[in-house]
CSV table of C-alpha atoms and ligand atoms in Angstrom, one decimal:
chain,number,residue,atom,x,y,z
A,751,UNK,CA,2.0,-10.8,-6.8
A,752,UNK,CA,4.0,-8.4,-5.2
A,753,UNK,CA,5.7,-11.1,-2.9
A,754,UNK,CA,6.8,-13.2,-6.3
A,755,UNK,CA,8.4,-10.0,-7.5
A,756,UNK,CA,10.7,-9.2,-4.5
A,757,UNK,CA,11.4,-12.5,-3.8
A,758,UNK,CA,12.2,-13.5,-7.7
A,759,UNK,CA,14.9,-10.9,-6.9
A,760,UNK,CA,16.2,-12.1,-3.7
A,761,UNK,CA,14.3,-9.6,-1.0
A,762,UNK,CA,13.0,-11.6,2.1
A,763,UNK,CA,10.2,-11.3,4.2
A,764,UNK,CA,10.3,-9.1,7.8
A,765,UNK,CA,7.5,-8.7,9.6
A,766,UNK,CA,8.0,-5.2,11.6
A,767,UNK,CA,6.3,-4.5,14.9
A,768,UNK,CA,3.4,-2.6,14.9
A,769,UNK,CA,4.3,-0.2,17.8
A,770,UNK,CA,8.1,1.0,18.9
A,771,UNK,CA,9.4,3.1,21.4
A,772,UNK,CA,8.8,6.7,20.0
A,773,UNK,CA,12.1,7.4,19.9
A,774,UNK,CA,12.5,5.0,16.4
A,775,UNK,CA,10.4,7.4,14.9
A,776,UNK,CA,11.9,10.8,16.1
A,777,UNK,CA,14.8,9.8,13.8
A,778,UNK,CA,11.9,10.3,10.8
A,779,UNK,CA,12.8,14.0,11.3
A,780,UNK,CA,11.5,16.2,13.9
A,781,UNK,CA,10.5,18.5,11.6
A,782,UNK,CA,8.7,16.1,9.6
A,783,UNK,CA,4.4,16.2,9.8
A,784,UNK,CA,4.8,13.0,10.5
A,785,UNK,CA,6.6,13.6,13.6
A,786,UNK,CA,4.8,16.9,14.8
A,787,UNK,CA,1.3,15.8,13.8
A,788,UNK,CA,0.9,12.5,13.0
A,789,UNK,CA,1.8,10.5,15.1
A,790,UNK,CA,0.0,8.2,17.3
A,791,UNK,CA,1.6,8.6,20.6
A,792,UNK,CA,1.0,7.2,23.8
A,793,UNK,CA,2.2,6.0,27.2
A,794,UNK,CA,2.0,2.1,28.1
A,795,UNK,CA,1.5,0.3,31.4
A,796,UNK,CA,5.0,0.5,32.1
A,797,UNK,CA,5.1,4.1,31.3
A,798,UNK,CA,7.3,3.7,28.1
A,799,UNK,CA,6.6,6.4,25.3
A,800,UNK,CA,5.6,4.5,22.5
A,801,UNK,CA,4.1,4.6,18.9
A,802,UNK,CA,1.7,3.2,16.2
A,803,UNK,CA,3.8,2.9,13.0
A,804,UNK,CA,3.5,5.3,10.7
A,805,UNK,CA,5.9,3.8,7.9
A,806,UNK,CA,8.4,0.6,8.7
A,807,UNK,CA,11.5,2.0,7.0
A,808,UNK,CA,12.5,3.0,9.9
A,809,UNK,CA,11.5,0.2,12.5
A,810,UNK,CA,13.7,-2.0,9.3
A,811,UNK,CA,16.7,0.0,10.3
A,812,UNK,CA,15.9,-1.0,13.9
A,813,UNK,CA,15.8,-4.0,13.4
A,814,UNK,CA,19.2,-4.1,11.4
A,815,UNK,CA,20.9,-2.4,14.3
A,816,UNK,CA,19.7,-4.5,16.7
A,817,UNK,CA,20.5,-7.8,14.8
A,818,UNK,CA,23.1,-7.3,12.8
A,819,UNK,CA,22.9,-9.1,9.8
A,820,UNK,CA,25.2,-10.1,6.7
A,821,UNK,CA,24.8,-6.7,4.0
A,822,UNK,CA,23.2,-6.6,1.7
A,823,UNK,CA,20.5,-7.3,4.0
A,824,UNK,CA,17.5,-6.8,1.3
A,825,UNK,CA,14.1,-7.4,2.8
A,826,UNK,CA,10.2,-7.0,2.1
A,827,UNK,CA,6.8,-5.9,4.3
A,828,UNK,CA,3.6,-5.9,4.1
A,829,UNK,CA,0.5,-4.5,6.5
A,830,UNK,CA,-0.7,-1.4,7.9
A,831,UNK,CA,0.5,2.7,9.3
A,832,UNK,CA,-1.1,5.1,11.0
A,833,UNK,CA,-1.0,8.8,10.9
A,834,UNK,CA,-3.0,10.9,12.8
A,835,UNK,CA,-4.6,13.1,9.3
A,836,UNK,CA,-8.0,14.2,8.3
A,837,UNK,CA,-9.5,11.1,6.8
A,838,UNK,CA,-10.4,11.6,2.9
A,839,UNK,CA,-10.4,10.1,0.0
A,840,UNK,CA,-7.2,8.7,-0.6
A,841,UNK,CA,-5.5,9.9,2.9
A,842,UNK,CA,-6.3,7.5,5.7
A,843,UNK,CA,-5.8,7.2,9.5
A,844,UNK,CA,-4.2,3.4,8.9
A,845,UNK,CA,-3.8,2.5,5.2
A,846,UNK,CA,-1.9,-0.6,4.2
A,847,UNK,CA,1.8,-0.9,2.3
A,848,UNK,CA,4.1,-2.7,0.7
A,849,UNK,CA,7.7,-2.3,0.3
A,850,UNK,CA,11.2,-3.3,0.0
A,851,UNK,CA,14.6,-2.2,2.1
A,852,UNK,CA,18.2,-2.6,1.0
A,853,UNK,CA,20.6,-2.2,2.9
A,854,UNK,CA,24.6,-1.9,2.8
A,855,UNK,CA,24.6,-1.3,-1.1
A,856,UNK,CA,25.8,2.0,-2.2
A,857,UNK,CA,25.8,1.2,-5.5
A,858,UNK,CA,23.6,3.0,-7.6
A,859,UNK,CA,22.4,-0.7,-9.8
A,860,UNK,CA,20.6,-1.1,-6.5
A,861,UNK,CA,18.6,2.2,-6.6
A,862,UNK,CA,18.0,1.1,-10.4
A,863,UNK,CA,17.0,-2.4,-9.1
A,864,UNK,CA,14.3,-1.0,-6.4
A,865,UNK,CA,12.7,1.6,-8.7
A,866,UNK,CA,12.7,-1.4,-11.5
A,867,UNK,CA,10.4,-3.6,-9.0
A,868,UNK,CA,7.9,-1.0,-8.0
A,869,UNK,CA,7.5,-0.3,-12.1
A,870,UNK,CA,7.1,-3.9,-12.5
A,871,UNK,CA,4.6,-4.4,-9.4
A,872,UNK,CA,2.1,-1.5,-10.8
A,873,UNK,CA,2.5,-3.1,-14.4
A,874,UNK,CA,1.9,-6.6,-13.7
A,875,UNK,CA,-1.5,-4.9,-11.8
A,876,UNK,CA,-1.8,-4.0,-15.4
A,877,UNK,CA,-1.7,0.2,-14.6
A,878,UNK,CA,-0.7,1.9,-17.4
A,879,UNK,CA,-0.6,5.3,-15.9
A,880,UNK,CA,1.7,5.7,-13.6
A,881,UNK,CA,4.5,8.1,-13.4
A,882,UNK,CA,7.7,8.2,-11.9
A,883,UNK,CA,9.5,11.0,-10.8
A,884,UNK,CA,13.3,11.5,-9.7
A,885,UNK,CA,15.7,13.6,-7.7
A,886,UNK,CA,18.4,13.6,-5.9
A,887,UNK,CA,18.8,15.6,-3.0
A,888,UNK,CA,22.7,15.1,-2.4
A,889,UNK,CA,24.5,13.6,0.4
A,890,UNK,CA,23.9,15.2,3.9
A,891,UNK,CA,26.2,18.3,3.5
A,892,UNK,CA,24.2,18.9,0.0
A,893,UNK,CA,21.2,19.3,1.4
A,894,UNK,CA,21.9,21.6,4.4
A,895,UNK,CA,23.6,23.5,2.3
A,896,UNK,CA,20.5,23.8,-0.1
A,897,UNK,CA,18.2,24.2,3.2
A,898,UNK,CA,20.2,27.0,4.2
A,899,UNK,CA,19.8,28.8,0.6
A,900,UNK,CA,16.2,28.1,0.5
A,901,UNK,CA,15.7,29.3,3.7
A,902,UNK,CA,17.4,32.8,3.0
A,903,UNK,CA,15.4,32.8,-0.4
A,904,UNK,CA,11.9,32.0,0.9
A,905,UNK,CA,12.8,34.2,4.0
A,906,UNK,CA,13.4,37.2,1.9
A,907,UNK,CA,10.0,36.6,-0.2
A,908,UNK,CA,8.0,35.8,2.8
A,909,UNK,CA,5.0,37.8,2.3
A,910,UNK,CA,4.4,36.2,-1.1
A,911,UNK,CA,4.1,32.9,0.2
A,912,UNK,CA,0.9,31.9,1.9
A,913,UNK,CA,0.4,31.7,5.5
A,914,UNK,CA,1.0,27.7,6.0
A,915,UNK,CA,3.9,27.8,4.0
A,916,UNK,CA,5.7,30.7,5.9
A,917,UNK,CA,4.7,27.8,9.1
A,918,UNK,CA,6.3,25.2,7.1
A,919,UNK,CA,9.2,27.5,6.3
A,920,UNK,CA,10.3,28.2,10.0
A,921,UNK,CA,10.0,24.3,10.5
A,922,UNK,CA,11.5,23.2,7.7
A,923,UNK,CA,12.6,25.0,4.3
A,924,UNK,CA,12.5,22.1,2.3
A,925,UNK,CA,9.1,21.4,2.4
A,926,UNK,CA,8.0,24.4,1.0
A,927,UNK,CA,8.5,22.8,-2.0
A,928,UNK,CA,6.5,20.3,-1.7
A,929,UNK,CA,3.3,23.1,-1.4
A,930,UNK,CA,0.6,22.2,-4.3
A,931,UNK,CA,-1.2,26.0,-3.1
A,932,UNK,CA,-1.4,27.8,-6.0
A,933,UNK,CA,-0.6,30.9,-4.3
A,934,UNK,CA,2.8,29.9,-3.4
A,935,UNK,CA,3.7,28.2,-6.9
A,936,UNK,CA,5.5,32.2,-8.2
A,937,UNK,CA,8.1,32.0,-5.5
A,938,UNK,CA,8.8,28.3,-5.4
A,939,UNK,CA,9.3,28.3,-9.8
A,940,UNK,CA,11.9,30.8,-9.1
A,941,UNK,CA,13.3,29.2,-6.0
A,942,UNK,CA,17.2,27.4,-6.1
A,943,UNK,CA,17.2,24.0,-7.5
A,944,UNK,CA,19.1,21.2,-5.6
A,945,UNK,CA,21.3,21.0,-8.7
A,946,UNK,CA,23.0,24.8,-7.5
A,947,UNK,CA,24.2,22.7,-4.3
A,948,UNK,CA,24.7,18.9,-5.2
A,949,UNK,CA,28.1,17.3,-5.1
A,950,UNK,CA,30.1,15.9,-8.0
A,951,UNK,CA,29.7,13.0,-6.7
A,952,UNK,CA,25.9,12.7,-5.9
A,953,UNK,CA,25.3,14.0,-9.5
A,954,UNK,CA,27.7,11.4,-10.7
A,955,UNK,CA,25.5,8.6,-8.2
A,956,UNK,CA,22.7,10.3,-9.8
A,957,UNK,CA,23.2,10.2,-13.4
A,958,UNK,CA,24.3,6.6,-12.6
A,959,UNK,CA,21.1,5.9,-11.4
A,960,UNK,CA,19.4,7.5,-14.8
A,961,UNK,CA,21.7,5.2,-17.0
A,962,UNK,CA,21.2,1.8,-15.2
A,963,UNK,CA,17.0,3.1,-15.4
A,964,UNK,CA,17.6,3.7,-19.4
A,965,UNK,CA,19.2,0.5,-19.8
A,966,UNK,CA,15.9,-1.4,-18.1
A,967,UNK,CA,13.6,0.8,-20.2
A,968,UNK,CA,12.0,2.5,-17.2
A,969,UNK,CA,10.6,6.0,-18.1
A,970,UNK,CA,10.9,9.0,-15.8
A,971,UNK,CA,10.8,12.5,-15.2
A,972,UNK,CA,13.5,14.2,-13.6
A,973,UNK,CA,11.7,16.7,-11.0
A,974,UNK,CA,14.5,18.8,-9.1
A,975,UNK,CA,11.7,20.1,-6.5
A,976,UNK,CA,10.7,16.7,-5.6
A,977,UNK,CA,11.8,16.5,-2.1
A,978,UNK,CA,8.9,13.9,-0.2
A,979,UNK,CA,7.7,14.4,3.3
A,980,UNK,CA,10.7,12.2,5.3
A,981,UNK,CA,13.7,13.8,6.6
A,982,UNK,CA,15.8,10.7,6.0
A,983,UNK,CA,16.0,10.9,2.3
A,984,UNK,CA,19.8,11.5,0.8
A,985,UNK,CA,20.6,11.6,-2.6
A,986,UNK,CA,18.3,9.0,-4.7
A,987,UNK,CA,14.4,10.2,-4.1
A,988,UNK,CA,11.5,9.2,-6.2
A,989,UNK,CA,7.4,9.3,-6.2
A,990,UNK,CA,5.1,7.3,-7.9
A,991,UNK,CA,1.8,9.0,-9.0
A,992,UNK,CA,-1.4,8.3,-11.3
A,993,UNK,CA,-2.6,10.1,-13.4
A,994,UNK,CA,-5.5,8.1,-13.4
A,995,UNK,CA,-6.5,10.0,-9.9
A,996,UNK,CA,-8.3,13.2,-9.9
A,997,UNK,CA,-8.3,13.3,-6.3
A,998,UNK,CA,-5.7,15.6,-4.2
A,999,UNK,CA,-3.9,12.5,-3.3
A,1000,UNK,CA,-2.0,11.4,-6.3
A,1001,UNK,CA,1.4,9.4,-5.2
A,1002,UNK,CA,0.7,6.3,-5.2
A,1003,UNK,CA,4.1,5.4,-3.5
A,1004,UNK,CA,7.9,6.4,-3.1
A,1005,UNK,CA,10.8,6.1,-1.5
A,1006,UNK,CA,14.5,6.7,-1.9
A,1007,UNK,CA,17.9,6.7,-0.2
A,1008,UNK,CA,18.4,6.9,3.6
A,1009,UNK,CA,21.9,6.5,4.1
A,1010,UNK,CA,22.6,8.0,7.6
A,1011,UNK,CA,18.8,6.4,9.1
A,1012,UNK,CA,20.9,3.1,10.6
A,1013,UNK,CA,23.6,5.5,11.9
A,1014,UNK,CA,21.0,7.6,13.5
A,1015,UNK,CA,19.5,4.6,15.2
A,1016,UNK,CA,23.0,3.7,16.8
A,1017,UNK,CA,24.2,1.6,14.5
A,1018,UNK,CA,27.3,1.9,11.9
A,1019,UNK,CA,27.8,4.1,8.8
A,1020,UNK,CA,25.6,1.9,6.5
A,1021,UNK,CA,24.3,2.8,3.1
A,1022,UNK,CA,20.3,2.0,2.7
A,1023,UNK,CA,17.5,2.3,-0.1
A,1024,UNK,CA,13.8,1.9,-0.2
A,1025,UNK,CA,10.3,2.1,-1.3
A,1026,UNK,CA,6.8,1.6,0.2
A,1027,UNK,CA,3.8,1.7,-2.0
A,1028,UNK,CA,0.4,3.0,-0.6
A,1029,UNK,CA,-1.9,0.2,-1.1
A,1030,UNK,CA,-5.1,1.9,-0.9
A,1031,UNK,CA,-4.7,4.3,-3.5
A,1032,UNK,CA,-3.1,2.0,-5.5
A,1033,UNK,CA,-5.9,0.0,-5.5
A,1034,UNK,CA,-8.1,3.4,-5.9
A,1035,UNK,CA,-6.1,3.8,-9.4
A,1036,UNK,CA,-6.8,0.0,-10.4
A,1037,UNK,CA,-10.3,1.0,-10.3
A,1038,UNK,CA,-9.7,4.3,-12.0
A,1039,UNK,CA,-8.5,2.5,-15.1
A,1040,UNK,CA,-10.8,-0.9,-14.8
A,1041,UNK,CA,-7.9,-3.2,-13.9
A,1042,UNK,CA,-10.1,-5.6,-12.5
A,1043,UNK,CA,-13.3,-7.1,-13.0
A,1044,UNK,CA,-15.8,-6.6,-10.1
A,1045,UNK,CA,-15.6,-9.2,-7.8
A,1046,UNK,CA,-17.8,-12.6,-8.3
A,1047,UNK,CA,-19.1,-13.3,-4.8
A,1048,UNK,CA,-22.0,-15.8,-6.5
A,1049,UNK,CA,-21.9,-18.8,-4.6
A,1050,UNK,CA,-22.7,-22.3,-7.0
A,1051,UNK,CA,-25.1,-23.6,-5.0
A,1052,UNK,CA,-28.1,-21.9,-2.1
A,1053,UNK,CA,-30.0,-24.3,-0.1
A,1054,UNK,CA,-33.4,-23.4,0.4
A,1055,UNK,CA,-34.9,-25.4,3.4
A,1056,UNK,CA,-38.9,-25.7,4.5
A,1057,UNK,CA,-38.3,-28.4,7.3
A,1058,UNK,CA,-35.7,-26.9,9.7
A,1059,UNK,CA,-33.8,-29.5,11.1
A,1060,UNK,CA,-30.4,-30.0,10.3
A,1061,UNK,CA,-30.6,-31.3,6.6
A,1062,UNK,CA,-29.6,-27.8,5.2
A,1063,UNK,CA,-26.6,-27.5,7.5
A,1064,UNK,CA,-25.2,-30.8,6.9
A,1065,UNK,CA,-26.0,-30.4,3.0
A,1066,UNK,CA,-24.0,-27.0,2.9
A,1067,UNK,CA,-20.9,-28.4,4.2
A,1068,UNK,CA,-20.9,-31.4,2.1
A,1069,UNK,CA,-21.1,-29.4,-1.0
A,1070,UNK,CA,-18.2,-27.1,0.3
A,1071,UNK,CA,-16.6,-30.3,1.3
A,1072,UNK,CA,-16.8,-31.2,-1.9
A,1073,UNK,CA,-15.5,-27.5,-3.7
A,1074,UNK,CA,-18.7,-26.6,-4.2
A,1075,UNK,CA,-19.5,-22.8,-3.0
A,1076,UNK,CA,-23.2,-23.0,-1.2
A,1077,UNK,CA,-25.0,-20.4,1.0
A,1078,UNK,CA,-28.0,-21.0,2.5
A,1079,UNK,CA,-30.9,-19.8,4.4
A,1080,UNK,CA,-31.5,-19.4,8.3
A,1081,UNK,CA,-34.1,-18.9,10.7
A,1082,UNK,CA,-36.5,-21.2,8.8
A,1083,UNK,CA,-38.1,-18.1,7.1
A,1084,UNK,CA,-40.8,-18.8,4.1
A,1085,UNK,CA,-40.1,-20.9,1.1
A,1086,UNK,CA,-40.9,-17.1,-0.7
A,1087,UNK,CA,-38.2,-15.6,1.1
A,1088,UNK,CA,-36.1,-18.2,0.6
A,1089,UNK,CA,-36.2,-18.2,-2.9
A,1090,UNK,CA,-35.7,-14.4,-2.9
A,1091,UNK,CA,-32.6,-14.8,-1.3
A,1092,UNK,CA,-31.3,-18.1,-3.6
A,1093,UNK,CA,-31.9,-15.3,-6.2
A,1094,UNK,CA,-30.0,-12.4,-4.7
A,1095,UNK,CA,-27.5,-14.5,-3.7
A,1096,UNK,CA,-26.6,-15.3,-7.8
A,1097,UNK,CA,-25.8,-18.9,-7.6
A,1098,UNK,CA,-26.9,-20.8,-10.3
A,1099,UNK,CA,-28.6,-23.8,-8.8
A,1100,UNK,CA,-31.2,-23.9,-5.7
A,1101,UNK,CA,-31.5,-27.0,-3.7
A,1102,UNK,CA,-34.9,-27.3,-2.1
A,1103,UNK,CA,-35.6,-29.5,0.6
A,1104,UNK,CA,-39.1,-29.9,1.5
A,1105,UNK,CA,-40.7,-32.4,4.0
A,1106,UNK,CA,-41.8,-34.9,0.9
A,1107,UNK,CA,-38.4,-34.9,0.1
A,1108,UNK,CA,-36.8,-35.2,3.2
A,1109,UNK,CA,-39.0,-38.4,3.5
A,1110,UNK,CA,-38.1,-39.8,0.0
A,1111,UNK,CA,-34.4,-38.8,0.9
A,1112,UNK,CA,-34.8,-37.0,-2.5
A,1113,UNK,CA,-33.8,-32.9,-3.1
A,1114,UNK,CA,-35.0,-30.6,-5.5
A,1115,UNK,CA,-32.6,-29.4,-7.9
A,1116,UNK,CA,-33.6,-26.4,-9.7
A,1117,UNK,CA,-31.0,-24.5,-12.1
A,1118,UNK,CA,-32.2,-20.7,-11.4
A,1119,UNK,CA,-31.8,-20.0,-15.1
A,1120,UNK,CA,-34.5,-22.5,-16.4
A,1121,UNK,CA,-36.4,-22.8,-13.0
A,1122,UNK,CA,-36.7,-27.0,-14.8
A,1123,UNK,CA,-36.1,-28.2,-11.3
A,1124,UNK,CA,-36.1,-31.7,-10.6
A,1125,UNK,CA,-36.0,-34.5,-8.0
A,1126,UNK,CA,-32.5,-36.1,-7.2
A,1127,UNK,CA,-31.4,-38.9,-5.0
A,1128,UNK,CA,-29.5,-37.5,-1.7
A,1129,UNK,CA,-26.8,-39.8,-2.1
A,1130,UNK,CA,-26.2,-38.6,-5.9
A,1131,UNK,CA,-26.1,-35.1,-4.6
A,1132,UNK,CA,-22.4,-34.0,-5.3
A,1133,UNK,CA,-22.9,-35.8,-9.1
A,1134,UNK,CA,-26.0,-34.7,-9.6
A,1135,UNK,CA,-24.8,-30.7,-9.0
A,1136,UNK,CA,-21.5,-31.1,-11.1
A,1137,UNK,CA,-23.3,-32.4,-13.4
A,1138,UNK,CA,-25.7,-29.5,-13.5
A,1139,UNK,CA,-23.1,-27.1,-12.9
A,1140,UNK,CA,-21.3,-28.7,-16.1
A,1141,UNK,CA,-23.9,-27.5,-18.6
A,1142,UNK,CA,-24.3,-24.0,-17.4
B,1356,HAM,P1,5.5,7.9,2.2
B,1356,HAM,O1,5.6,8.7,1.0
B,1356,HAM,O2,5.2,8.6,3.5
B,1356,HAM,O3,6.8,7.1,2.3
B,1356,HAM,O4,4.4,6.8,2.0
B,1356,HAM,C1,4.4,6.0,0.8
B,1356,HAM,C2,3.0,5.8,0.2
B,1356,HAM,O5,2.1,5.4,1.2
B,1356,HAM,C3,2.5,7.1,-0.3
B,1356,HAM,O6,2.9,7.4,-1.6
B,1356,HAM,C4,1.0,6.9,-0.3
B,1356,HAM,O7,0.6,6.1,-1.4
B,1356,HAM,C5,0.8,6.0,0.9
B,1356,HAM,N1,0.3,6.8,2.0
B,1356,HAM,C6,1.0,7.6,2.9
B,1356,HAM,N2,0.2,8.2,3.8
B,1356,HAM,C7,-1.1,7.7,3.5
B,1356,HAM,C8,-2.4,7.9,4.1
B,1356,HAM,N3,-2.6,8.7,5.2
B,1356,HAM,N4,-3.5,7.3,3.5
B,1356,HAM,C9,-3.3,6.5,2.4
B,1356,HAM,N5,-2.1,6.3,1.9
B,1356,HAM,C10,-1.0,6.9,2.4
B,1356,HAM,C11,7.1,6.2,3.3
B,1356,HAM,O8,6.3,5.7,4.0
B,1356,HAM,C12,8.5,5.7,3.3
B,1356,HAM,N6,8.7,4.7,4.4
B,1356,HAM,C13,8.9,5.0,2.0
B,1356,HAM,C14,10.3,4.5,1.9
B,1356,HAM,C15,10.7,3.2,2.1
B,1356,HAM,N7,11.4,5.2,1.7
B,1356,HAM,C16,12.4,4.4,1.8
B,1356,HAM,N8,12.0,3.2,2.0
């Protein structure tokens, strides 16, 4: 589903190493948990410092330096980070994304046109209760200027703020913000706002970005303290999260502007813009709100078998041959136990094949609702069960 999407509007598919030379991800922000904490580190044979992913917008931007392609260069990924955290509900050590990058567009229709597929995606799940939230955090002088006046404000209201956050303060002003401790939330409600430091022409990009979003009928909240965990982000950020979710782990995905990640990586000034959704809490929230029904693993057809032999194997894989799901029994265990799995197992017919009928070439058919079973030729098999399976 989410593949038709991005493709439908002209993203292709890059499949991103899982491991890089560490160095790709120092660019995430040194100051980043990602980067002090997270990461999963280690030296190979050949002594190279290397890492387990723990997103792919940055191994993307590798990529583009080190091929070069036409811009936009819009692409799409799929399959699993890791991040060194303590495992909980909804916060995994490898948890599976998906997620778009565009590249060499600074226009603010494409921030628009990313935020519009990830709306579209959790809809056509059929979630209805999903938020999105928006911010810009300015271009790079913006946003060390707005570091530099949070860090003077948090600095001189240090002992209201809790422990952790006066850590996260010396690492990284920003993400004080970002603290959900209730203890901290009187400081940060009186805190600046990136609006006191943003650029005429980031709030102009900005407000941009809010029109083209009104004119495809997205709904948002603007949230000037938003500021995510990645260093990269500039200007355009935004966060998906359910409200379906009780647990502590509500964002559901996010993403934003990078513009400065490719120049970081060595390559030249290029614009770039992206999202990755968190699969696994995505698909926590589908079963929040019962967006799908639970899973039908029934099989049509179990094949009980009291002779051993290979009559039951070869019976099995004609019917599956055939389109016709069939389990069956091993280890020649008793026609009781048999039937106890046939039952278990929900399919609706049982095929019994005794040593009468394995003589007579015949099988039993029995339909597990009406337990009316009843002798058919082994050469009618595959009619016989469509035919049965027919007036279920
Ligand atoms: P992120 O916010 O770090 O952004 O991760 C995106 C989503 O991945 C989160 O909203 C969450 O749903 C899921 N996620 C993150 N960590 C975990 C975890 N430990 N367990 C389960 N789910 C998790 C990025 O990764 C950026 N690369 C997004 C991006 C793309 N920005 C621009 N382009």
């Amino acid at each position: 589903m989410f593949a038709r999407t991005v493709e439908a509007a002209g993203y292709g598919y890059i499949i991103p190493p899982m491991f890089e030379d560490l160095d790709v991800f120092l660019r995430l922000g040194e100051a980043t948990e990602v980067v002090t904490k997270e990461m999963y580190d280690f030296h190979d044979k050949g002594g190279r410092h290397v890492a387990l992913r723990p997103e792919q917008t940055a191994s993307v931007c590798r990529a583009f330096v080190e091929h070069r392609p036409t811009t936009p260069w819009k692409v799409w990924y799929a399959g699993p980070n890791f991040r060194y955290e303590k495992p909980q509900q909804g916060r995994y050590r490898q948890f599976d994304q998906v997620g778009v990058e565009a590249l060499g567009v600074d226009d603010p229709l494409i921030d628009a046109e990313v935020i519009g597929l990830a709306v579209k995606f959790y809809a056509d799940l059929g979630l209805r209760k999903v938020q999105l939230a928006i911010n810009s955090l300015g271009d790079q002088g913006d946003r060390e200027k707005f570091a530099q006046k949070l860090a003077s404000f948090f600095s001189a209201n240090e002992n209201k703020l809790t422990p952790d956050s006066r850590a996260t303060l010396a690492r990284n002003p920003l993400r004080v913000l970002d603290s959900k401790r209730q203890a901290d939330q009187e400081v940060i409600s009186a805190a600046p706002t990136i609006l006191d430091s943003i650029s005429s022409s980031s709030r102009k990009h900005f407000e941009a970005v809010l029109q083209a979003l009104d004119a495809l009928n997205v709904r948002y909240e603007i949230n000037n303290r938003l500021v995510r965990g990645l260093d990269y982000y500039r200007r355009t950020t935004f966060e998906f999260t359910s409200t379906a979710l009780e647990a502590a782990h509500t964002a559901i995905g996010g993403g934003g502007r990078y513009d400065g990640l490719v120049e970081a990586l060595g390559g030249p000034s290029t614009a770039g813009i992206g999202f990755a959704l968190g699969l696994d809490r995505t698909l926590l929230a589908c079963d929040a709100e019962n967006v799908f029904d639970a899973p039908n693993t029934a099989v049509d057809v179990f094949v009980v078998d009291t002779v051993g032999g290979l009559s039951a194997h070869e019976i099995s894989h004609q019917l599956r041959d055939n389109g016709i799901s069939a389990d069956r029994a091993y280890d020649a265990r008793s026609m009781k136990a048999q039937m106890k799995a046939a039952d278990r197992s929900g399919a609706k017919i049982a095929l019994i094949i005794g040593p009468e009928e394995l003589e007579n070439t015949t099988i039993i058919l029995r339909p597990m609702s009406s337990g009316d079973q009843y002798a058919i030729a082994r050469k009618d098999l595959i009619s016989e069960i469509n035919k049965a399976l027919k007036t279920k």
